[in-house]
XYZ file of C-alpha atoms in Angstrom:
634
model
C 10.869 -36.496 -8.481
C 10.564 -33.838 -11.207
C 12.780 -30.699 -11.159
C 10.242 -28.757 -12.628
C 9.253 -25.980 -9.913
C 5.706 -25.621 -10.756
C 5.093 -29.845 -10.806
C 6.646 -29.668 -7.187
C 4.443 -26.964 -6.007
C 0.972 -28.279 -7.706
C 2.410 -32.050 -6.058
C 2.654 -30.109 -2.417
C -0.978 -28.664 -2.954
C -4.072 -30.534 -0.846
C -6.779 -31.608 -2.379
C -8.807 -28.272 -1.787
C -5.888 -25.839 -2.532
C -5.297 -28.217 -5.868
C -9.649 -27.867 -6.553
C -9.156 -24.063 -6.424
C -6.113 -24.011 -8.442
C -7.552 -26.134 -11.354
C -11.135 -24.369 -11.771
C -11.216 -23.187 -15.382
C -13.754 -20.678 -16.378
C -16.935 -18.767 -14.399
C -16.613 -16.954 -11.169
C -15.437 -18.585 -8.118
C -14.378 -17.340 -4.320
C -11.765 -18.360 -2.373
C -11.949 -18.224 1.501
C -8.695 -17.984 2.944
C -7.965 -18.399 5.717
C -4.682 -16.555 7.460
C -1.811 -18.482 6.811
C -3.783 -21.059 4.644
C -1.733 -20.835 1.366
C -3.561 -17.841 -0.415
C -0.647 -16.647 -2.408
C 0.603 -20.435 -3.699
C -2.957 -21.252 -4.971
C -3.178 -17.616 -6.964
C 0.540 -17.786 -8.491
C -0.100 -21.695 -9.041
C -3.256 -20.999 -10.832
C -1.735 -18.283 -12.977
C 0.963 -20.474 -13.907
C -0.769 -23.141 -14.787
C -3.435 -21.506 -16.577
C 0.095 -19.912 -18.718
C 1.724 -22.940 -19.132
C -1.261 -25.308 -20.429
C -2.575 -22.304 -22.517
C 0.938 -21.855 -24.178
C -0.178 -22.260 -27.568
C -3.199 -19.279 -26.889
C -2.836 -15.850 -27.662
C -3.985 -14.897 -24.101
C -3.195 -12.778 -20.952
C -3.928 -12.792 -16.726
C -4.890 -10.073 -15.177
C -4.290 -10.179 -11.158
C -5.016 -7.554 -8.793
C -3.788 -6.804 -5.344
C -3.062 -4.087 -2.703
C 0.686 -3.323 -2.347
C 3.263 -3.605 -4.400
C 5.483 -6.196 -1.924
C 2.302 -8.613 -2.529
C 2.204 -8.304 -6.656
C 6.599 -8.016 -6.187
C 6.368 -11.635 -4.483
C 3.425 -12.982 -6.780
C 5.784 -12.168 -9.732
C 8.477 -13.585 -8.612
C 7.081 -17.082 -8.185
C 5.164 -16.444 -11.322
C 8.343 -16.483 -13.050
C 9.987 -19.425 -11.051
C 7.057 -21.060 -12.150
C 6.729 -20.337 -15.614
C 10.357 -18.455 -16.910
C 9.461 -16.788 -20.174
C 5.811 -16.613 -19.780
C 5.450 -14.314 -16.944
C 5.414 -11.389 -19.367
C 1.480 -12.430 -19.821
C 0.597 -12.041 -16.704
C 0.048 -8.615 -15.524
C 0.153 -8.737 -11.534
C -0.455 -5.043 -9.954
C -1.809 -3.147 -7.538
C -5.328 -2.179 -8.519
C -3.698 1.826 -8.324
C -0.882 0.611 -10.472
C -3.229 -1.143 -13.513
C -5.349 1.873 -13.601
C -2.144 4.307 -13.919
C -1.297 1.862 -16.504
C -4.848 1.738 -18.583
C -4.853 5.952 -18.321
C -1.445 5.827 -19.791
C -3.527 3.778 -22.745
C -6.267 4.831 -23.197
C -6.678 8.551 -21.055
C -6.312 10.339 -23.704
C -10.164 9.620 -24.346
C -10.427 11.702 -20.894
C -7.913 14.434 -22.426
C -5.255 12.750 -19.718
C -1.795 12.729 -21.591
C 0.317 9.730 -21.298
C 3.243 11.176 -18.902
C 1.121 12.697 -16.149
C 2.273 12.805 -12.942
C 1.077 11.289 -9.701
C 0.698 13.585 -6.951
C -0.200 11.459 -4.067
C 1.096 13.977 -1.017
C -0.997 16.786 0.863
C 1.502 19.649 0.332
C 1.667 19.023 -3.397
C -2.280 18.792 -3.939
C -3.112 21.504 -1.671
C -0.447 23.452 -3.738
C -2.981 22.296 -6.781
C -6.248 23.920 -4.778
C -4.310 27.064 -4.067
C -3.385 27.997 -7.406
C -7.198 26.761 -8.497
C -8.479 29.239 -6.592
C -6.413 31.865 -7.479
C -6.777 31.400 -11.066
C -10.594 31.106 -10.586
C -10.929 34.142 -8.227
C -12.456 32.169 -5.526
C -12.068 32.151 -1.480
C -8.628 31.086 -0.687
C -10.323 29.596 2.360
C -12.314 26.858 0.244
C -8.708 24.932 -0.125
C -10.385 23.834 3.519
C -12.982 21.500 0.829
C -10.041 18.829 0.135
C -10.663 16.504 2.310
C -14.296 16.597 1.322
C -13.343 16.187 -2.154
C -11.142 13.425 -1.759
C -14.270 11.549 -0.314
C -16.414 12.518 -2.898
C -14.140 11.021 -5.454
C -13.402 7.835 -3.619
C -17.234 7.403 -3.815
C -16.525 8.314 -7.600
C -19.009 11.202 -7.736
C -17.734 13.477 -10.535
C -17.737 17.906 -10.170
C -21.259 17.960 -11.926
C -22.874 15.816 -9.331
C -21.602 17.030 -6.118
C -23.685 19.929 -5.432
C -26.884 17.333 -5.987
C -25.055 14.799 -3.242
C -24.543 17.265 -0.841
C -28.064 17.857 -0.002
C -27.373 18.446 4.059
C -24.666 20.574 3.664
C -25.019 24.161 3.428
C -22.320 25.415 1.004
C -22.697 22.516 -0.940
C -22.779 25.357 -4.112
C -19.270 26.241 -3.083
C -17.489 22.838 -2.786
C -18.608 21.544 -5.777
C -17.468 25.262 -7.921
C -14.162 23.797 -5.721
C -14.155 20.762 -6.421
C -14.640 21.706 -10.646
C -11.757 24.068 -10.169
C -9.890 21.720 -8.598
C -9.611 19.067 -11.146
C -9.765 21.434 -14.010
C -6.094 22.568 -12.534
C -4.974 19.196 -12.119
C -5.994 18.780 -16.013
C -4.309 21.738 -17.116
C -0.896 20.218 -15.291
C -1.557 17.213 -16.198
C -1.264 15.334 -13.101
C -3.793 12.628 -11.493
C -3.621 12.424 -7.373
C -3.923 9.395 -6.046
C -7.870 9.433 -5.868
C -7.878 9.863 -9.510
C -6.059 6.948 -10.459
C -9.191 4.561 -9.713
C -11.759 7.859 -9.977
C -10.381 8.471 -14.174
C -9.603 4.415 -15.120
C -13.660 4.001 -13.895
C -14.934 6.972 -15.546
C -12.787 5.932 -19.103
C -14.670 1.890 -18.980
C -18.139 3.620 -18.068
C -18.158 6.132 -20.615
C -16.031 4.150 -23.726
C -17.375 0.448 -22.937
C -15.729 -0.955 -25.933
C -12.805 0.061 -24.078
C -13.587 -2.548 -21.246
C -14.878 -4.605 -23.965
C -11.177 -4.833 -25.367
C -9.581 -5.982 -21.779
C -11.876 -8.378 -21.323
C -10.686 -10.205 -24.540
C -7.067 -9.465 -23.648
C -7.614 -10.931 -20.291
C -9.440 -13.667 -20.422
C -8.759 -14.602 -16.600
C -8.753 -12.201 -13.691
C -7.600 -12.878 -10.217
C -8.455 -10.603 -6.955
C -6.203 -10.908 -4.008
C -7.484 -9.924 -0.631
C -10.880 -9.133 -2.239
C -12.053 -8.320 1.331
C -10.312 -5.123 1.102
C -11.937 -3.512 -1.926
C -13.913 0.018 -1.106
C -16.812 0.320 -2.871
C -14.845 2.124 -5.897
C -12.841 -0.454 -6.727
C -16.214 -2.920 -6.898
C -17.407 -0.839 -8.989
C -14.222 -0.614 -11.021
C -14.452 -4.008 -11.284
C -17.918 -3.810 -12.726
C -17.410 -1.527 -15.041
C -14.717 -3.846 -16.888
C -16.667 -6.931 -16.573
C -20.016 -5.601 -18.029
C -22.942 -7.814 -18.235
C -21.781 -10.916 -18.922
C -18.144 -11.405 -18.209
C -17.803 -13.946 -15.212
C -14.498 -14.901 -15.197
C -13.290 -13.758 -11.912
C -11.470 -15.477 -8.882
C -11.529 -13.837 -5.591
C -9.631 -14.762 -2.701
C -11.278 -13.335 0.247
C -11.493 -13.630 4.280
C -14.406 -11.977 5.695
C -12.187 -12.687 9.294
C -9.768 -9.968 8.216
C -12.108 -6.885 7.081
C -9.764 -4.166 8.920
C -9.778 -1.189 6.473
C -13.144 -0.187 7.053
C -12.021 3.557 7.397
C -10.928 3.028 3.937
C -14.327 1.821 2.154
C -13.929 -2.109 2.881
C -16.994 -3.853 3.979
C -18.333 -7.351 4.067
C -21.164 -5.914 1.651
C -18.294 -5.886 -0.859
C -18.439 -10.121 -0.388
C -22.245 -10.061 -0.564
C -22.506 -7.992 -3.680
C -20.119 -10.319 -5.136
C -22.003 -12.805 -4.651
C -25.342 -11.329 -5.765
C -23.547 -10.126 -9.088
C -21.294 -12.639 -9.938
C -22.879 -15.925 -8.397
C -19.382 -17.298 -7.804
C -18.519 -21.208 -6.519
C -17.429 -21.233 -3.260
C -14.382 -22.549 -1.857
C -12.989 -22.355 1.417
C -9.628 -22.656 2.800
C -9.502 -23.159 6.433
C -6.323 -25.001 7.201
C -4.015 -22.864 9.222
C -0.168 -24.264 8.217
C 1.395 -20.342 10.219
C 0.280 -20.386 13.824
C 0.732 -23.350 16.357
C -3.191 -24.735 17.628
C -3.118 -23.036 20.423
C -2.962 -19.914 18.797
C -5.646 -21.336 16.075
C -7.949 -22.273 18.737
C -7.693 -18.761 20.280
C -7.899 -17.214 17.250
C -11.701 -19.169 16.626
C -12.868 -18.537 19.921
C -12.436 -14.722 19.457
C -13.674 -14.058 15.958
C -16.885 -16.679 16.352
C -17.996 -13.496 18.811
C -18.670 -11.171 15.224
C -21.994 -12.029 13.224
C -20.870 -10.084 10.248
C -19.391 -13.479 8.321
C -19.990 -15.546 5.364
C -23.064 -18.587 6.325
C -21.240 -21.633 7.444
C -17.702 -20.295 7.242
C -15.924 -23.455 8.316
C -13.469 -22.275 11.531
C -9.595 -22.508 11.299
C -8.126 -26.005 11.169
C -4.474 -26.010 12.653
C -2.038 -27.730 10.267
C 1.354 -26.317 11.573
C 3.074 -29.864 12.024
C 6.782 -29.079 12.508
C 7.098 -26.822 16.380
C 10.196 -25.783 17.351
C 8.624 -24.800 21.307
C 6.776 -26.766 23.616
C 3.613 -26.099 24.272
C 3.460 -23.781 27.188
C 5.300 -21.239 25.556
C 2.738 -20.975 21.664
C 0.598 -18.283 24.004
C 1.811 -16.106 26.904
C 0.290 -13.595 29.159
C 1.654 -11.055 30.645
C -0.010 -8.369 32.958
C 1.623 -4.905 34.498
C 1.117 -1.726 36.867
C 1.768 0.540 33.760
C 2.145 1.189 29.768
C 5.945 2.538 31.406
C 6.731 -0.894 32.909
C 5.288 -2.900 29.882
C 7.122 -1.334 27.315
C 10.607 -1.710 29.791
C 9.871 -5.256 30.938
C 8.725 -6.292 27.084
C 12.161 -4.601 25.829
C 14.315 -6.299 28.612
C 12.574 -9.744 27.683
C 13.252 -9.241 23.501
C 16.648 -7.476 24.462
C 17.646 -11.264 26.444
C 16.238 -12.991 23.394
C 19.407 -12.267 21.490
C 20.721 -10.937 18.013
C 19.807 -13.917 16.324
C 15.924 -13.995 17.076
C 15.701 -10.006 16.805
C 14.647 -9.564 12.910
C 12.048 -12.376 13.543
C 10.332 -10.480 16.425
C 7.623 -7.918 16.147
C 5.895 -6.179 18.424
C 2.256 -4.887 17.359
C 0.139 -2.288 18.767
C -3.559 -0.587 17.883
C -1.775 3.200 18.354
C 1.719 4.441 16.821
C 2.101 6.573 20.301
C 2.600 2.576 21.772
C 5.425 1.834 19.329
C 6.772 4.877 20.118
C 7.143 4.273 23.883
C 8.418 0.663 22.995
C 11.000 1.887 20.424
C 12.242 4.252 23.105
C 12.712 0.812 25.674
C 14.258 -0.883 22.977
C 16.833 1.585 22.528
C 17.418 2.446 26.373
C 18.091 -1.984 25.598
C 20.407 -1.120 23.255
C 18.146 -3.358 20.498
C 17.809 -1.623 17.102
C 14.512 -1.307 16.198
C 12.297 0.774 13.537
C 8.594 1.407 13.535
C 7.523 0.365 9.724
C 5.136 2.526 7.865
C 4.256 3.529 4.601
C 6.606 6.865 3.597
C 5.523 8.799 0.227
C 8.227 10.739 -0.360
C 12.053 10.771 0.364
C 13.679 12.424 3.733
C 16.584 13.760 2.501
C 17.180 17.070 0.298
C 19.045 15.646 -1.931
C 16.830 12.289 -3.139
C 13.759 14.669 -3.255
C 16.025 16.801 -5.549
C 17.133 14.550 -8.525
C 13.210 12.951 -8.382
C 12.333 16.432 -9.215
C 15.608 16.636 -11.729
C 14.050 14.177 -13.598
C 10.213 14.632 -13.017
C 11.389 18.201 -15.041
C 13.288 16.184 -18.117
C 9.473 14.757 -19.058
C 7.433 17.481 -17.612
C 9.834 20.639 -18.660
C 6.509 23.155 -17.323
C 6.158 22.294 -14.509
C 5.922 24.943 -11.828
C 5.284 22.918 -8.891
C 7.658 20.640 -9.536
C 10.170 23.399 -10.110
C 9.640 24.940 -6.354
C 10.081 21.324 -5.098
C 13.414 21.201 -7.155
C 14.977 24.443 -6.215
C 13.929 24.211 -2.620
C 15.661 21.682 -1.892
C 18.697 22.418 -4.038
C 18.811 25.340 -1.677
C 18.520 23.337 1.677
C 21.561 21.004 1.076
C 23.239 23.246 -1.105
C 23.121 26.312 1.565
C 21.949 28.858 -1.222
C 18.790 31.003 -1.896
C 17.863 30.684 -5.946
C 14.676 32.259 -6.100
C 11.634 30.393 -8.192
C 10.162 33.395 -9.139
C 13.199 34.928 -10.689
C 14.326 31.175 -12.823
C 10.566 31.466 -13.775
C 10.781 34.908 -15.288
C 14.352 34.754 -16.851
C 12.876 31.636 -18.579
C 9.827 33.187 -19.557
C 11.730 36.253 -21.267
C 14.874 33.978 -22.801
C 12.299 31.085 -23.731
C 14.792 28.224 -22.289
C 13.491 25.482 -20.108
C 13.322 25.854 -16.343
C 15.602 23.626 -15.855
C 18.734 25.050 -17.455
C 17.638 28.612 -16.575
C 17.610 27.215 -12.491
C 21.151 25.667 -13.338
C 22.584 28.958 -14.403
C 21.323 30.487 -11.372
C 22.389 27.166 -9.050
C 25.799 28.115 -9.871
C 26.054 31.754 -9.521
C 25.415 31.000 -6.243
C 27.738 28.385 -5.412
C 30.470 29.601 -7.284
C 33.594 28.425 -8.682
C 34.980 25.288 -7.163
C 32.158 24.553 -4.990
C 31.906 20.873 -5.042
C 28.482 21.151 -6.076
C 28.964 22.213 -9.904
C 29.094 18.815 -10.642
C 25.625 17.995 -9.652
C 24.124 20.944 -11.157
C 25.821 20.540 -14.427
C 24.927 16.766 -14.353
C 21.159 17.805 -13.341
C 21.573 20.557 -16.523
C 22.377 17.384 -18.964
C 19.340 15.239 -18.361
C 17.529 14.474 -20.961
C 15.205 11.227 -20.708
C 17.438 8.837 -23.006
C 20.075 9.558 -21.294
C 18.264 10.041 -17.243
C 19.115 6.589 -15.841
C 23.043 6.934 -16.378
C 23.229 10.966 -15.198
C 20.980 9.667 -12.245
C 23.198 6.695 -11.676
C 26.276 9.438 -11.348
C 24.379 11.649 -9.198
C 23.497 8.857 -6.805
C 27.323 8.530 -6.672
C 27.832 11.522 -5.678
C 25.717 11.246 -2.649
C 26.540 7.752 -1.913
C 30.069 8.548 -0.744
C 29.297 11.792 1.006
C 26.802 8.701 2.801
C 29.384 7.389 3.598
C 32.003 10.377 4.441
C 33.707 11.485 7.802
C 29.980 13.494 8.827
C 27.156 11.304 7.162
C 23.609 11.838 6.907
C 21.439 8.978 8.299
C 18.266 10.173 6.047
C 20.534 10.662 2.947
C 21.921 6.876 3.473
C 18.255 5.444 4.080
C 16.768 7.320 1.209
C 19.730 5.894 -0.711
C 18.969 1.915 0.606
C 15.113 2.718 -0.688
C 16.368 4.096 -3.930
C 18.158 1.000 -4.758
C 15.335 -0.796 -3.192
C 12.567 0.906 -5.337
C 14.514 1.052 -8.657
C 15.405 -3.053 -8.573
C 12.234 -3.896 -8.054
C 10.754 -1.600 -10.792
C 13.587 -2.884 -13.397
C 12.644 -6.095 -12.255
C 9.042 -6.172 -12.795
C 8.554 -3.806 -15.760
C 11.642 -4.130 -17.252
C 14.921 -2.461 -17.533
C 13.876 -0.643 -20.861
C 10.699 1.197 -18.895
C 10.509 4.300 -19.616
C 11.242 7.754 -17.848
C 7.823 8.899 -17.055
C 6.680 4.973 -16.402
C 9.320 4.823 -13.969
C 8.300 8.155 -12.488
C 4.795 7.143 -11.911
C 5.656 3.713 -10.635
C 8.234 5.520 -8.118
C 5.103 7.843 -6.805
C 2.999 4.942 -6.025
C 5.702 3.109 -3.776
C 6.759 3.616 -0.331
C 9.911 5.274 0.300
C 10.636 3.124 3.264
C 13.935 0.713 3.074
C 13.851 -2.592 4.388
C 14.507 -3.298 8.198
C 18.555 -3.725 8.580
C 19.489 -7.340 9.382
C 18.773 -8.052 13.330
C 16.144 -5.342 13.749
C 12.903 -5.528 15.414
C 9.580 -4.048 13.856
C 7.659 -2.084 15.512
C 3.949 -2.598 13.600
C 0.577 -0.811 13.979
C -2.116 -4.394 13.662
C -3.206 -2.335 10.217
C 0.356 -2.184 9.282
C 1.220 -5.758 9.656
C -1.689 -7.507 7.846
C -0.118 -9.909 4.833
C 3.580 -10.175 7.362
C 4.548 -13.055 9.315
C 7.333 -13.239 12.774
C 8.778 -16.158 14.595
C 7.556 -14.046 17.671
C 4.726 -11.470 18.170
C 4.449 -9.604 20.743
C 0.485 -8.006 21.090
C 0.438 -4.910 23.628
C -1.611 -2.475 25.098
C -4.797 -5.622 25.399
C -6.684 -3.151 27.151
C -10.308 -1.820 27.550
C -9.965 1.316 25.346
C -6.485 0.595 23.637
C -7.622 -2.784 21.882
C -11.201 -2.404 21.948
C -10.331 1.281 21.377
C -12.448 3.689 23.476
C -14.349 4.593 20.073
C -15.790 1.451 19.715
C -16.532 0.294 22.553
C -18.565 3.640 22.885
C -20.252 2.343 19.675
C -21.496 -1.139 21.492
C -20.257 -4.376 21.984
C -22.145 -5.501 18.849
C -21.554 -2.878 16.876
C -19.919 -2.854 13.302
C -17.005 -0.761 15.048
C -16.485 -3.485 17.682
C -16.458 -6.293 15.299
C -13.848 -4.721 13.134
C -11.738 -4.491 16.662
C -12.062 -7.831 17.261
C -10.926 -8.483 13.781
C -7.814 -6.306 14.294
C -7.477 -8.533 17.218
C -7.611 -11.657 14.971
C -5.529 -10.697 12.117
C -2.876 -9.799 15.119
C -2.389 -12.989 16.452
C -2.789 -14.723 13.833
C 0.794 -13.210 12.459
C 2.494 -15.635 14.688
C 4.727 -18.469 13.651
C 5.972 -20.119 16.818
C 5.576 -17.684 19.782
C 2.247 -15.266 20.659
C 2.586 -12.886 23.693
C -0.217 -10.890 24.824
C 0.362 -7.889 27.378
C -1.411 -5.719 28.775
C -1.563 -2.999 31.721
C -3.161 -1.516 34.701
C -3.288 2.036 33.498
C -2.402 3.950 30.339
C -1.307 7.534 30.646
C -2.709 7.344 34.528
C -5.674 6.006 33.879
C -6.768 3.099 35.208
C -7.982 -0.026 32.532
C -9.433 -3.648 32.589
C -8.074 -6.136 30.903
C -9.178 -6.430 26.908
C -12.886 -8.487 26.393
C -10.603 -9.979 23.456
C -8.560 -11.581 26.404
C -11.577 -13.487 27.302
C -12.910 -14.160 24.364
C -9.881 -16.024 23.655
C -10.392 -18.176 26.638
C -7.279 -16.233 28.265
C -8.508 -14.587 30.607
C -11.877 -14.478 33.024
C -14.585 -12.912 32.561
C-alpha cells in the first residue's frame, strides 16, 4: 500500500467519482449529491491536475462560498500535493474578486489598500456624508437598500434611472445612488456589493484583462455552483469570453435554498446553454443511513424544478452504529413550549459525550431561541451559530480600527469607530471632532493626535497608557507584533477576577481568524491584505467542546451531526405561511421543500422530526413534508 496521501485517496474513489476526477479539458458538471463526496473529487482533481502538470508553468483557479469550505479544500490540497498548493488559488468568489481589484482596480481608479465595508452602520455612514457633501435630501439615505439590489443585478449609476421605469423617483435614486459610490471612491472603500459589482465591471470593460487569467488559469473549478446569483454567472462570463470552456461545476439542483439571494435553477440551465458541459452525476449517499435516503427521495421527487433524469439518491452508508428503528423518529406535541422542553430533556439525557455532535435545526431563529432557553433551564451549553461581521467587544473593534488607521491614516469613519470605542471601555469622552481639528491645524496624523488626547483623559498611571502608547507606535511593518502585545493585554484582563465573556469570545475568533489567514495566504501577507481578508470573515468562534448548535436549515447547509434534530414540521413554520400562500406548486414551495431536504439530509446516524399542535396559540397541522416523506398520513 503506498504512503502517498493523494494515491490512497484517488485508490478510495468509485469508478464515477474517479471519471469526474480524471476529465482533462472542456466544460463538465458535476451532480452531487448531499453527502456524495463533492469536496474529495474537487481537491482530488486539483491535485492531480498539480501533480501530473508539475513540469507546466500553470495555475487552478477554484471558487466557492465561505471561507470554512475553501479553508478545508486547502488543507487537503496541501496534504495532497505539499509544495504545490501555492498554484492553486481556492477562494470565495468575494475573496478572488477583492484579490483581482487589488491587481488590477486601479484601471477603475480603486487603489490597492481599500477597505471593505460590509456592515449597515458603516455604509449608511457613507450615504450620509454623500448627501451632505452633494446637498441632497438627507432622507434619500432611505435608497440603500434599493441600491444594494441594483448593484447585485450589476446595473451601474448611469443606468438606474432607465431601469427604474415603474418607480416614481427613479430621478432621485439614481442622483443617490451616483453620489453614493462617488463617496465610497473618494474613501476608497468597496462594500461588499462592490466586490463582485467592480471585479465584473474591470473584465467587461479591459477584456485583455480576463484574457490574462484565463492563461494563468488554465483550469477553473465551481463549488456549489447551484448557489451562484445571477452576478456571479455573469462574472463568470465575463472571464471566460467566447471561447474559454474549461470549467467544472459541481452542482445539486436538490439544494437551491438561497433564492432570496439571486440563486436559481436558471443559473444550471444557462450553464448548460453557454457552456455545453458533460454531465456527470453523483448520486451515492455515503452521510445518511437509507432510511433517511429514502425519505429524503420521496420528498424532493414532489418539486419539478430539476435537472431531466436526475438519477435519485443511492444509500451507500455501510458502517451503522444504531439499529434501524432509531435512523428516523417522530415526535408530535400540544405546544412549541413542550417541544422545545421535552426535545432539551431528551438531548440533556443524551450525555456530554454526544452533545457537540447534536444539532438541532429550525426554519426561524425565534425557534432556536426558545430551544436555547430549554437547553439552558437543562443545564446543556448550547450556542445558536450565525454569521457575525464585526467583533462584540470594545476593545477587539478598537485595535481593528488601530490598525485599519496605520494603512488608511484619513480615514474619518474609521477614526469615529476607533475613538468610540476607546471611550466605551476606557470610560472617557475624546471628542472626534476636536482630534480632527487639532490634526488638521498641527498637520499630524489622526492617530497620534487621538493618542495625545486618549491620555489626557486617562491620566497618569491609568493602566491604559500602555495601550494607547502601543496603538500610537503602529506602523504597518511593525502592526502584527504591537497587535500581538495589545491582544495580551486583553487576554489576561479575559481572564482576570471580573472577565468579559464578549472580550474572551472575540479573543477565541481573533486567534481563530488570524491562523487561518496566516495559514492560507501566508505569514508574510500584508497589513491591508490581512485587513480585507479579516472584513470578509465571520467573527464567530468555534462551538466550545461539548456544545450543541443551534442552526437555522440556511445556516447549516455544507455541516454534518451524528444527530439532527428537525423542529417546528409544521403547516406555516416548515412550509412557512409565505409559501404556502404562494401555492403548493409554486417556486416558493419548492424551495421549502428543498430546505426540508437539505435538513435531513445533514444527518449521520440519527434524524428526529418534531413537530406541534400550536405555535404561539395557534393551532397547526402537521408539515405536507411529513407526508411526503412517507412519515406521516395524508
Amino acid at each position: 500500500m503506498t504512503d502517498n496521501p493523494l494515491e490512497q485517496s484517488l485508490a478510495k474513489l468509485t469508478d464515477i467519482q474517479r471519471e469526474a476526477v480524471a476529465w482533462d479539458n472542456g466544460a463538465m458538471l458535476v451532480l452531487a449529491g448531499p453527502g456524495s463526496g463533492k469536496t474529495q473529487v474537487l481537491t482530488c482533481r486539483i491535485a492531480r491536475l498539480l501533480d501530473e502538470g508539475r513540469d507546466r508553468s500553470f495555475r487552478i483557479l477554484a471558487l466557492t462560498f465561505t471561507n470554512k469550505a475553501a479553508d478545508e479544500m486547502k488543507e487537503r490540497v496541501t496534504n495532497f500535493v505539499p509544495g504545490l498548493e501555492e498554484r492553486a488559488n481556492i477562494g470565495t468568489f468575494h475573496s478572488f474578486c477583492g484579490q483581482v481589484l487589488r491587481q488590477h482596480g486601479i484601471h477603475l481608479g480603486i487603489k490597492p489598500d481599500f477597505a471593505i465595508y460590509s456592515q449597515d452602520d458603516d455604509r449608511n455612514a457613507v450615504l450620509e456624508d454623500a448627501l451632505k457633501r452633494a446637498g441632497m435630501d438627507p432622507l434619500a439615505v432611505r435608497y440603500l437598500s434599493l441600491i444594494d439590489r441594483m448593484k447585485t443585478m450589476l446595473v451601474e449609476p448611469k443606468d438606474a434611472e432607465s431601469r427604474l421605469t415603474r418607480t416614481t423617483d427613479a430621478h432621485a435614486i439614481a442622483l443617490t445612488y451616483q453620489a453614493y459610490e462617488d463617496e465610497l471612491r473618494r474613501l476608497n472603500v468597496l462594500d461588499f456589493n462592490s466586490l463582485i459589482f467592480e471585479a465584473h465591471r474591470l473584465f467587461s470593460n479591459f477584456p485583455a484583462i480576463a484574457v490574462r487569467y484565463r492563461r494563468s488559469y488554465p483550469y477553473w473549478l465551481l463549488d456549489e455552483f447551484q448557489d451562484t446569483n445571477d452576478a456571479q454567472y455573469r462574472l463568470i462570463r465575463a472571464m471566460a469570453g467566447q471561447d474559454f470552456k474549461n470549467v467544472f461545476a459541481v452542482a445539486d439542483d436538490d439544494q437551491i435554498i438561497y433564492q432570496w439571494n439571486g440563486a436559481s435553477f436558471r443559473q444550471l440551465q444557462r450553464f448548460r446553454a453557454d457552456f455545453a458541459p458533460q454531465l456527470i452525476q453523483l448520486p451515492t449517499n455515503y452521510r445518511c443511513p437509507p432510511a433517511i435516503v429514502t425519505a429524503a427521495n420521496r420528498l424532493v421527487a414532489y418539486n419539478v424544478q430539476r435537472t431531466e433524469a436526475k438519477k435519485p439518491l443511492v444509500a451507500g452508508k455501510t458502517e451503522l452504529k444504531l439499529p434501524a428503528h432509531e435512523h428516523i423518529q417522530l415526535r408530535a406535541f400540544d405546544s412549541d413550549e413542550t417541544e422545545a422542553e421535552e426535545i432539551a430533556k431528551e438531548i440533556a439525557v443524551r450525555g456530554k459525550s454526544q452533545w457537540g455532535q447534536t444539532t438541532v435545526l429550525a426554519r426561524t431563529r425565534a425557534l432556536l431561541e426558545r430551544m436555547q432557553k430549554a437547553l439552558q433551564v437543562q443545564q446543556v451549553p448550547a450556542v445558536i451559530a450565525q454569521r457575525r461581521d464585526d467583533f462584540l467587544s470594545a476593545e477587539i473593534r478598537w485595535l481593528v480600527a488601530c490598525l485599519v488607521e496605520t494603512v488608511r491614516p484619513l480615514d474619518r469613519r474609521n477614526l469615529a469607530v476607533l475613538a468610540d470605542a476607546f471611550n466605551r471601555f476606557a470610560e472617557i469622552q475624546v471628542s472626534v471632532g476636536q482630534v480632527l481639528s487639532d490634526a488638521e491645524a498641527s498637520g499630524v496624523a489622526y492617530l497620534r493626535v487621538w493618542a495625545e488626547a486618549a491620555k489626557r483623559e486617562v491620566g497618569d498611571g491609568s493602566p491604559r497608557l500602555t495601550l494607547i502608547e502601543a496603538a500610537s507606535r503602529l506602523e504597518p511593518a511593525s502592526a502584527k507584533k504591537i497587535a500581538d502585545d495589545i491582544l495580551a493585554e486583553f487576554a489576561s484582563q479575559a481572564t482576570g477576577s471580573d472577565p468579559d465573556p464578549d472580550l474572551a469570545e472575540d479573543l477565541a475568533a481573533w486567534r481563530e481568524i488570524s491562523n487561518d489567514i496566516g495559514k492560507h495566504f501566508g505569514r508574510n501577507i500584508t497589513l491591508d491584505e490581512f485587513l480585507q481578508q479579516l472584513q470578509l470573515r465571520s467573527k464567530e468562534p468555534s462551538p466550545q467542546p461539548n456544545t450543541v448548535t443551534l442552526m437555522t436549515v440556511h445556516g447549516a447547509k455544507g455541516r454534518e451531526f451524528d444527530f439532527v434534530y428537525l423542529i417546528g414540521l409544521a403547516e406555516d413554520i416548515l412550509p412557512s405561511f409565505q409559501s404556502r400562500q404562494k401555492g403548493d406548486g409554486s417556486p416558493e414551495m419548492e424551495e421549502e421543500r428543498r430546505n426540508c431536504f437539505v435538513a435531513i439530509t445533514r444527518a449521520k446516524e440519527s434524524l428526529i422530526l418534531s413537530r406541534a399542535s400550536t405555535y404561539r396559540g395557534w393551532g397547526k397541522q402537521p408539515s405536507r413534508f411529513l407526508v411526503e416523506m412517507g412519515l406521516a398520513q395524508g
